[in-house]
XYZ file of N, CA and C in Angstrom:
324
model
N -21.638 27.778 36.179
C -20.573 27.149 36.936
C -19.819 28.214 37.727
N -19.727 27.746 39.018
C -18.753 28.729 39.794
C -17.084 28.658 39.576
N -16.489 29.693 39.798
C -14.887 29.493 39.643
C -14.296 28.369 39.817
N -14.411 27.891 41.313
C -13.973 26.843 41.497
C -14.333 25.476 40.996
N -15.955 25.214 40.655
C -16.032 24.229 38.954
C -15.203 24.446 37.975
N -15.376 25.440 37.474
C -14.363 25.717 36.471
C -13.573 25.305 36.841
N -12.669 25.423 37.719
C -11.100 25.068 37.659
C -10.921 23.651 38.118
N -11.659 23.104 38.911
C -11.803 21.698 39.063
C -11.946 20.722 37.418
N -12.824 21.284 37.061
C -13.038 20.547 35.091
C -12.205 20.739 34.750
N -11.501 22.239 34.473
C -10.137 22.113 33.703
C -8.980 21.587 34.484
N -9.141 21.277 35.439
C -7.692 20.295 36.269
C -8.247 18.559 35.638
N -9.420 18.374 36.140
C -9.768 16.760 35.719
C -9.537 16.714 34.042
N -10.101 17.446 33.184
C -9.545 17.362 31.806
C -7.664 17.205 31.772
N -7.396 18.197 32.273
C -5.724 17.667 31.829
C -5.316 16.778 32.695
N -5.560 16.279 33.814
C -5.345 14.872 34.529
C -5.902 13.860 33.597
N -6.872 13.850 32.445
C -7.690 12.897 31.785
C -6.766 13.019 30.540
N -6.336 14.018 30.096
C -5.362 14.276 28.832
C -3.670 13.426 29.293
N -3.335 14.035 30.250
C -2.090 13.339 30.583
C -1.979 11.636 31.259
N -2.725 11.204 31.591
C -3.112 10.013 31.378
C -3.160 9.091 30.090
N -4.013 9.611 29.167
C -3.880 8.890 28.593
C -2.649 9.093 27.320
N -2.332 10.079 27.304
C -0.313 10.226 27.045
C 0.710 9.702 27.676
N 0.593 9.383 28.687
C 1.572 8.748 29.667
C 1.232 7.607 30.009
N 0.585 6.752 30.166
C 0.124 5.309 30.785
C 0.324 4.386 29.305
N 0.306 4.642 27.960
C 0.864 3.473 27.308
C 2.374 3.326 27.711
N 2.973 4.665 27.796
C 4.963 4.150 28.169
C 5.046 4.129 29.147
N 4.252 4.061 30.021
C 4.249 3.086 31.604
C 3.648 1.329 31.309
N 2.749 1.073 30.407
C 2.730 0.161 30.564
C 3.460 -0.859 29.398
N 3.504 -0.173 28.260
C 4.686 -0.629 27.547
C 6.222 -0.460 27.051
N 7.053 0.160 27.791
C 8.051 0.825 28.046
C 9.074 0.323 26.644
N 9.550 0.863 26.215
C 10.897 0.935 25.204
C 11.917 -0.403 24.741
N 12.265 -0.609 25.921
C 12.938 -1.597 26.569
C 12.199 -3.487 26.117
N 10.977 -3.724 26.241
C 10.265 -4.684 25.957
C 9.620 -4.936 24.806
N 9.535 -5.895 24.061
C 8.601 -6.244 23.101
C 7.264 -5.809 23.348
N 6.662 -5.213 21.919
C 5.308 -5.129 21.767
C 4.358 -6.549 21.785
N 3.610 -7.009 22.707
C 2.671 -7.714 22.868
C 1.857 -8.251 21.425
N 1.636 -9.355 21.518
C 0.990 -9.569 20.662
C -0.460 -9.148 20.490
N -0.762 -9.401 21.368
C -2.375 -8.934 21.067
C -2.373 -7.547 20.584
N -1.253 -6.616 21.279
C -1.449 -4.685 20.841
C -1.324 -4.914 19.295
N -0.406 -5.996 19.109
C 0.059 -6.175 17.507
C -1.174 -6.634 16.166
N -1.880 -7.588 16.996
C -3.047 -7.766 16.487
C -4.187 -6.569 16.146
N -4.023 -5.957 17.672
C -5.099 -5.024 17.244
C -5.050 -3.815 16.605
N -3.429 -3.900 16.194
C -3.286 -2.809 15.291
C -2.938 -3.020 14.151
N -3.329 -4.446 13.616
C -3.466 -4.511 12.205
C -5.217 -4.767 11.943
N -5.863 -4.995 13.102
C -7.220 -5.045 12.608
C -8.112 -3.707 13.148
N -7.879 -3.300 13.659
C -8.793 -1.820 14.109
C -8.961 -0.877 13.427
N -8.005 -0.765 12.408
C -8.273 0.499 11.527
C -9.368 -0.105 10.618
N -8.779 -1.220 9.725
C -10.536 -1.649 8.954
C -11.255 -2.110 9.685
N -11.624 -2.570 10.687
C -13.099 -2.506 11.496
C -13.502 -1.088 11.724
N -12.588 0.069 11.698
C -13.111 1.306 12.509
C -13.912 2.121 10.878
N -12.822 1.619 9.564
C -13.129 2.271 8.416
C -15.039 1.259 8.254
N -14.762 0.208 8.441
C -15.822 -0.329 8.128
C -17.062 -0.404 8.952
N -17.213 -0.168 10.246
C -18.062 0.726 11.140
C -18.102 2.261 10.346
N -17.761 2.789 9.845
C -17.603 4.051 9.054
C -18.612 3.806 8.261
N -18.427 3.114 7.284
C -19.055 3.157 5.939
C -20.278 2.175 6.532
N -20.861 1.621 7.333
C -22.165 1.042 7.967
C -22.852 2.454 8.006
N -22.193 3.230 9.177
C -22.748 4.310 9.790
C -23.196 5.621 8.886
N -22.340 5.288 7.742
C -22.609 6.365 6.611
C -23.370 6.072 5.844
N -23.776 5.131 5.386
C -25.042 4.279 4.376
C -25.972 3.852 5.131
N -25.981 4.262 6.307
C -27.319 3.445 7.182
C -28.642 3.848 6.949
N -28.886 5.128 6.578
C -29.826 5.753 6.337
C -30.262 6.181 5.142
N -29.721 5.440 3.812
C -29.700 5.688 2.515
C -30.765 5.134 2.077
N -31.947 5.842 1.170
C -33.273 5.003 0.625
C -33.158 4.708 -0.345
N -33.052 3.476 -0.815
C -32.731 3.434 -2.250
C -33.508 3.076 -3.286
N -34.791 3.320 -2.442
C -36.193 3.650 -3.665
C -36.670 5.008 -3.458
N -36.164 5.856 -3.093
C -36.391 7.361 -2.833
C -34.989 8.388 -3.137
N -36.232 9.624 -3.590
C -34.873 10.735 -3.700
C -33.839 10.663 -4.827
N -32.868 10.524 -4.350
C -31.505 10.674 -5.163
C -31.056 9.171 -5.662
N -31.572 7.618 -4.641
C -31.698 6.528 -4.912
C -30.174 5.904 -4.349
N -29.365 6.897 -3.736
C -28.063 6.586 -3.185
C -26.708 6.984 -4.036
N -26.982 7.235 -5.111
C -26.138 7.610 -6.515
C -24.770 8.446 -5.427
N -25.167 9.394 -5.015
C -24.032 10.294 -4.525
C -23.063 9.483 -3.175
N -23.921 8.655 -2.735
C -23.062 7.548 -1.574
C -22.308 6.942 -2.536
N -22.910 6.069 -3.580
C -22.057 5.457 -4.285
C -20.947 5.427 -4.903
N -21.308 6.988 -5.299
C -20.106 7.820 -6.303
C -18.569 7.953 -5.370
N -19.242 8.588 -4.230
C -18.216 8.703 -3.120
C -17.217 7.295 -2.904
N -18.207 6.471 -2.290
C -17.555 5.248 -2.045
C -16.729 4.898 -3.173
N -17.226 4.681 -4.535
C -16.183 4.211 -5.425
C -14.719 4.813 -5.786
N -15.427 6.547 -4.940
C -14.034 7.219 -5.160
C -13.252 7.007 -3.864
N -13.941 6.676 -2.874
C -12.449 6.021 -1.896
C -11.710 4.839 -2.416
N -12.562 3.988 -2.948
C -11.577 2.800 -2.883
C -11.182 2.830 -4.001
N -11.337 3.297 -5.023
C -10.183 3.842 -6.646
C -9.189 4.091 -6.321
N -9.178 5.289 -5.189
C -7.954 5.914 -4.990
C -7.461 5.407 -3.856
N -8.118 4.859 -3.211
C -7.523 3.556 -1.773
C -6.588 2.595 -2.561
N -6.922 1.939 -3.526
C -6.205 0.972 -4.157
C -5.043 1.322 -4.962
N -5.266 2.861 -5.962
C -4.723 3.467 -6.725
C -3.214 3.831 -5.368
N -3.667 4.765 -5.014
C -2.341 5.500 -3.990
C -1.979 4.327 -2.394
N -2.819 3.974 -1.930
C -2.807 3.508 -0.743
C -2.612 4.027 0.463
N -3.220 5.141 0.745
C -3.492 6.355 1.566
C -4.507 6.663 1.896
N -5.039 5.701 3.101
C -6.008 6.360 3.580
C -6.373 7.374 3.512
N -5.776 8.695 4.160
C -6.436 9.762 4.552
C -6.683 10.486 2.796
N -5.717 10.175 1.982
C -5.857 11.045 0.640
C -7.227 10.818 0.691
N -7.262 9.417 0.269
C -8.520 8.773 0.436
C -10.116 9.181 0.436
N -10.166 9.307 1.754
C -11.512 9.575 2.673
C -11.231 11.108 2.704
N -10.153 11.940 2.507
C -10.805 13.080 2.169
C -11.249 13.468 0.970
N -10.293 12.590 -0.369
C -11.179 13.304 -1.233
C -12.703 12.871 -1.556
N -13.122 11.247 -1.277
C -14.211 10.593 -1.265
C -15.210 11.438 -0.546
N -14.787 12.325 0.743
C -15.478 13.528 1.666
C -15.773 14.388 0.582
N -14.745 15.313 0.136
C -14.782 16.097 -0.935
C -16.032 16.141 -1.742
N -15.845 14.915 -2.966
C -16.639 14.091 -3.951
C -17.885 14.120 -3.334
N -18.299 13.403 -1.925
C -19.359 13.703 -1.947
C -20.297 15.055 -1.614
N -19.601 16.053 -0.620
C -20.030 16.917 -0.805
C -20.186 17.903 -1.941
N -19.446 17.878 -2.970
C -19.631 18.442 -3.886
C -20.987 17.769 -4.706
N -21.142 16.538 -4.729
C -22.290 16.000 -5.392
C -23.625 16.243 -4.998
N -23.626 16.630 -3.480
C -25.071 16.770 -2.607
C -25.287 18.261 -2.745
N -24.225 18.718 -2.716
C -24.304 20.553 -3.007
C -24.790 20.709 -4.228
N -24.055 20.704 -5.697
C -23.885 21.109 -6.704
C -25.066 20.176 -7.643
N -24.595 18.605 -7.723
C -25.784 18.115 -8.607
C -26.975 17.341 -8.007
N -26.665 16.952 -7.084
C -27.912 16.252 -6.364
C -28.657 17.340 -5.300
């Protein structure tokens, strides 16, 4: 890339960064009620996004081969123990992250 690419990408990146920081309080400003639909979709997007998650993470699991899925499982049960237990996502899915890497490393 020549200089002036370069500096063209890094101008369109922060025109692409400040955009999308600035255009929700242009289009939903302070002053007005939150919309219903934004309201909707922010009580349903996080579990569709967790649950597109856990599709995308078991998609490729054989469960007549290998390890038989044991270490997916283990994981999963440890998100939602402690999903239900604390109610914190992120504690959550990191330690369920954790859990499973330690299981694929160490015993599986």
């Amino acid at each position: 890339m020549t200089l002036l690419e370069q500096i063209v990408t890094i101008g369109m990146v922060v025109v692409g960064t400040m955009m999308t920081r600035f255009i929700p309080f242009l289009i939903f400003p302070s002053g007005r009620p939150t919309p219903s639909y934004v309201k909707y979709l922010g009580r349903v997007l996080p579990s569709a996004a967790i649950g597109l998650l856990v599709i995308y993470s078991i998609r490729d699991v054989n469960l007549l081969a290998g390890n038989h899925g044991i270490p997916e499982l283990i994981a999963i049960a440890v998100v939602a123990i402690l999903h239900l237990w604390k109610k914190n996502m992120l504690l959550s899915i990191a330690c369920g992250t954790l859990v499973y890497m330690l299981l694929i490393q160490l015993v599986f």
